[in-house]
Amino acid sequence: MIAYEMRKIGIFSELTGDEIGKLSEYVREQRIDKGVELFHQEEPGDAMYFILKGGVRIYLYSLSGRELTLAVLKSGQFFGEMSLLDGMPRSANAVTMENTDFIVLKRNDFLNVLHAYPIIAIKILKDMSIRVREADAMIEDFALLNVYDRLIKYMDKLIKTDGRKEEYYTVITHNIKRQDIASAIGTTRETVSRVLSSWQRKGYIRLLPKKMIVYRDMTLRRVQH
């Protein structure tokens, strides 16, 4: 059963059935409830996680104590590999955003897997490279953009990744909380609420309990307060 589930993870896509069968001996399945802290910054790293179903938020605390979301990971993605590669403590915190199913690879087996399946090592490095680029882009945004522009950029990304086209508007059904948006762009929930409410009053968006409607004739880069 676990070998079948492993086929849902992109990093294993180029392995043969026999290879997945052998690799499945190193991993185990685990279900973790929503809101559980998987690990904390500065803790020793003892496992790598592959998401079968659900979602995980990776985040840090600023010096002022405000949460900053580094990434929201979904089905098919993985995390927790850095501490296993360099032996250093965890560089961030991780919490489940919903009830989430994982495949877990423990530290003791991690290097054995990399030696046995070089293609997995290459894919891990590629994914890490993407994350470094995303981190660089986030740093650049914080240095060059104000909070309002960061919210516009975040909305652009949300429309592309979670939007569903409907006639002349886009529906975002991902039930993202305003606090999550605030954490992603480094501001307060109150600021996010104020701007979204302003956009709704002007007819750019419509906020519903479990979704947001973004009208197609809205050009975010020209939206005003």
PDB file of N, CA and C in Angstrom, residues 151 178-179 188-199 201 207:
ATOM      1  N   LEU A 151       1.047  43.036  -0.908  1.00  0.00           N
ATOM      2  CA  LEU A 151      -0.279  42.408  -0.919  1.00  0.00           C
ATOM      3  C   LEU A 151      -0.770  42.232  -2.343  1.00  0.00           C
ATOM      4  N   ARG A 178      -7.055  35.699   6.725  1.00  0.00           N
ATOM      5  CA  ARG A 178      -6.371  36.989   6.625  1.00  0.00           C
ATOM      6  C   ARG A 178      -5.077  37.002   7.429  1.00  0.00           C
ATOM      7  N   GLN A 179      -5.061  36.262   8.541  1.00  0.00           N
ATOM      8  CA  GLN A 179      -3.827  36.180   9.308  1.00  0.00           C
ATOM      9  C   GLN A 179      -2.744  35.467   8.515  1.00  0.00           C
ATOM     10  N   THR A 188       0.220  43.144   9.431  1.00  0.00           N
ATOM     11  CA  THR A 188      -0.767  42.761  10.427  1.00  0.00           C
ATOM     12  C   THR A 188      -2.074  42.331   9.766  1.00  0.00           C
ATOM     13  N   ARG A 189      -2.840  41.556  10.507  1.00  0.00           N
ATOM     14  CA  ARG A 189      -4.150  41.130  10.008  1.00  0.00           C
ATOM     15  C   ARG A 189      -5.042  42.342   9.763  1.00  0.00           C
ATOM     16  N   GLU A 190      -4.928  43.348  10.608  1.00  0.00           N
ATOM     17  CA  GLU A 190      -5.756  44.538  10.486  1.00  0.00           C
ATOM     18  C   GLU A 190      -5.484  45.263   9.167  1.00  0.00           C
ATOM     19  N   THR A 191      -4.217  45.325   8.778  1.00  0.00           N
ATOM     20  CA  THR A 191      -3.871  45.983   7.510  1.00  0.00           C
ATOM     21  C   THR A 191      -4.462  45.226   6.335  1.00  0.00           C
ATOM     22  N   VAL A 192      -4.334  43.905   6.353  1.00  0.00           N
ATOM     23  CA  VAL A 192      -4.902  43.080   5.276  1.00  0.00           C
ATOM     24  C   VAL A 192      -6.412  43.268   5.212  1.00  0.00           C
ATOM     25  N   SER A 193      -7.080  43.224   6.360  1.00  0.00           N
ATOM     26  CA  SER A 193      -8.535  43.388   6.395  1.00  0.00           C
ATOM     27  C   SER A 193      -8.951  44.743   5.840  1.00  0.00           C
ATOM     28  N   ARG A 194      -8.196  45.786   6.189  1.00  0.00           N
ATOM     29  CA  ARG A 194      -8.539  47.128   5.725  1.00  0.00           C
ATOM     30  C   ARG A 194      -8.460  47.232   4.208  1.00  0.00           C
ATOM     31  N   VAL A 195      -7.380  46.684   3.626  1.00  0.00           N
ATOM     32  CA  VAL A 195      -7.210  46.796   2.175  1.00  0.00           C
ATOM     33  C   VAL A 195      -8.223  45.925   1.439  1.00  0.00           C
ATOM     34  N   LEU A 196      -8.436  44.701   1.897  1.00  0.00           N
ATOM     35  CA  LEU A 196      -9.409  43.834   1.234  1.00  0.00           C
ATOM     36  C   LEU A 196     -10.814  44.421   1.310  1.00  0.00           C
ATOM     37  N   SER A 197     -11.156  45.011   2.450  1.00  0.00           N
ATOM     38  CA  SER A 197     -12.477  45.639   2.592  1.00  0.00           C
ATOM     39  C   SER A 197     -12.617  46.821   1.639  1.00  0.00           C
ATOM     40  N   SER A 198     -11.530  47.572   1.471  1.00  0.00           N
ATOM     41  CA  SER A 198     -11.548  48.696   0.542  1.00  0.00           C
ATOM     42  C   SER A 198     -11.761  48.214  -0.879  1.00  0.00           C
ATOM     43  N   TRP A 199     -11.064  47.140  -1.260  1.00  0.00           N
ATOM     44  CA  TRP A 199     -11.223  46.583  -2.608  1.00  0.00           C
ATOM     45  C   TRP A 199     -12.643  46.088  -2.828  1.00  0.00           C
ATOM     46  N   ARG A 201     -15.404  47.248  -1.348  1.00  0.00           N
ATOM     47  CA  ARG A 201     -16.287  48.405  -1.487  1.00  0.00           C
ATOM     48  C   ARG A 201     -16.216  48.994  -2.893  1.00  0.00           C
ATOM     49  N   LEU A 207     -15.860  39.230  -1.071  1.00  0.00           N
ATOM     50  CA  LEU A 207     -15.431  38.319  -0.018  1.00  0.00           C
ATOM     51  C   LEU A 207     -16.627  37.532   0.498  1.00  0.00           C
TER      52      LEU A 207
END
